[in-house]
Short mmCIF file of C-alpha atoms in Angstrom, two decimals:
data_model
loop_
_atom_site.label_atom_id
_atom_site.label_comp_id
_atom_site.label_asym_id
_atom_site.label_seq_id
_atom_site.Cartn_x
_atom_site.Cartn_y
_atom_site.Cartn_z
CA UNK A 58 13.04 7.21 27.71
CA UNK A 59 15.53 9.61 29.00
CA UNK A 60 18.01 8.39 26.80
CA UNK A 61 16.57 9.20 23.79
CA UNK A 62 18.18 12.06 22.42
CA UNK A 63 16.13 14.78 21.83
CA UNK A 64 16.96 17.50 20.24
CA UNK A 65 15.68 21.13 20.30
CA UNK A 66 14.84 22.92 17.21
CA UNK A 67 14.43 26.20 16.02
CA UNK A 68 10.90 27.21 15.59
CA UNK A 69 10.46 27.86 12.17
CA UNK A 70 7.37 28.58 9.91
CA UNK A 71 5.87 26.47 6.95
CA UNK A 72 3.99 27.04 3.44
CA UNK A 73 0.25 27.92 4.31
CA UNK A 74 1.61 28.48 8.56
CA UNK A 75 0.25 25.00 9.60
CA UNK A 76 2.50 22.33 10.81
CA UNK A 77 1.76 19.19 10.34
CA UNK A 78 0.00 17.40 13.80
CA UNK A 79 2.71 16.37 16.37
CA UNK A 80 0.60 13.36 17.31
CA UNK A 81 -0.24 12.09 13.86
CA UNK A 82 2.99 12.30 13.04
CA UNK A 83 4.34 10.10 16.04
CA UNK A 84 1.41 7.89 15.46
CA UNK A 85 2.06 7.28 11.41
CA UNK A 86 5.94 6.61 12.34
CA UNK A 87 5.47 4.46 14.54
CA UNK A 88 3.15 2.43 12.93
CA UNK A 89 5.22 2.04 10.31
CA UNK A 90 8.17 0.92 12.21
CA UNK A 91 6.10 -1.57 13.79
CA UNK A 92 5.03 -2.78 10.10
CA UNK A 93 9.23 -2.54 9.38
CA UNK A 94 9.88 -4.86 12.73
CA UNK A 95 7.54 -7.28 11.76
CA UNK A 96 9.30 -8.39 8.60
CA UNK A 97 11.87 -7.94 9.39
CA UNK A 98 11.17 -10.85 12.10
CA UNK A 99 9.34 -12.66 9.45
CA UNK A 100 6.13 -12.32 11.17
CA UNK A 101 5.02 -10.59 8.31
CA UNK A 102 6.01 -11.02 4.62
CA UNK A 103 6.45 -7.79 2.79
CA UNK A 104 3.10 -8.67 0.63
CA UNK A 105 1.38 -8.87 3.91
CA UNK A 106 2.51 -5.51 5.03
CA UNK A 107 1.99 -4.10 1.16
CA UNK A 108 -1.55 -5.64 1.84
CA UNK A 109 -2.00 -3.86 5.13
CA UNK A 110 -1.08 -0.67 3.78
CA UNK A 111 -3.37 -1.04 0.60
CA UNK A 112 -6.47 -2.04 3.04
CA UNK A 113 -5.37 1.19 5.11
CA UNK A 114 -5.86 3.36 2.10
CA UNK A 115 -9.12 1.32 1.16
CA UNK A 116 -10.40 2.49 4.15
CA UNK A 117 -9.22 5.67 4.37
CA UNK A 118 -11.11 6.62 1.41
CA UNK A 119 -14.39 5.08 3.05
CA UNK A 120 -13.89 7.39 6.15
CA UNK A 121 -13.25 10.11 4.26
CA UNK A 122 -16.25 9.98 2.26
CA UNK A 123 -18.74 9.19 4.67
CA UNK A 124 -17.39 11.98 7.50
CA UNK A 125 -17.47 14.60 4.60
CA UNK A 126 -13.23 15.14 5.30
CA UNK A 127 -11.91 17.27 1.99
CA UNK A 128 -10.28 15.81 -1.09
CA UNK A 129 -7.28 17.68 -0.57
CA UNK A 130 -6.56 16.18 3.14
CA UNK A 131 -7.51 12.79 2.24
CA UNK A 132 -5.29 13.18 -0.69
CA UNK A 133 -2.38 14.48 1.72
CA UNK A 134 -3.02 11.20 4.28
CA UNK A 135 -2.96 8.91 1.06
CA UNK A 136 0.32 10.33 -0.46
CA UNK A 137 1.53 9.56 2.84
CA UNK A 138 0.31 5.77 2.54
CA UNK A 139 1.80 5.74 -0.68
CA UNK A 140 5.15 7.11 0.16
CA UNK A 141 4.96 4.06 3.25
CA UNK A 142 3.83 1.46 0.80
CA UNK A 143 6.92 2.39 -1.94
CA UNK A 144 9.18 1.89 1.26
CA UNK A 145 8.13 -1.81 1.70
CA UNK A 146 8.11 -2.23 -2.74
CA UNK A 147 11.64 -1.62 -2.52
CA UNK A 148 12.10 -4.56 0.19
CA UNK A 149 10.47 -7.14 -2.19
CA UNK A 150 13.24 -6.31 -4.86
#
């Protein structure tokens, strides 16, 4: 890993003073990079992946509901889905 450039960045503040989490981040990118490497290797057509992601937000919702999480954060993890799924739409065109 030490070559992996990392770079460091100013701190800086965002709307509302809450930065997104540093983990969740990682973990959503890399998920969907994993999702990316698998069709691209054909292990998994885009409509599977488009499925995946669909079944994610499926269950997202169900989570969401039954833990009591807030509209407005489930809404922000789903926009994320959605901006995920729209990356793999463009790859069936």
């Amino acid at each position: 890993m030490n070559d992996i450039p990392f770079k460091s960045m100013p701190e800086t503040s965002v709307a509302g003073g809450l930065e997104p989490d540093a983990h969740g981040q990682a973990a959503l990118l890399l998920a969907e990079s994993i999702l990316h490497a698998l069709v691209e290797t054909k292990v998994l057509s885009v409509d599977g992946a488009l499925s995946v992601i669909q079944t994610t937000c499926e269950v997202k919702v169900e989570v969401a509901e039954r833990t009591g999480e807030s509209n407005g954060r489930m809404q922000e993890s789903l926009e994320l889905l959605r901006a995920i799924f729209a990356s793999f739409e463009v790859d069936k065109q």
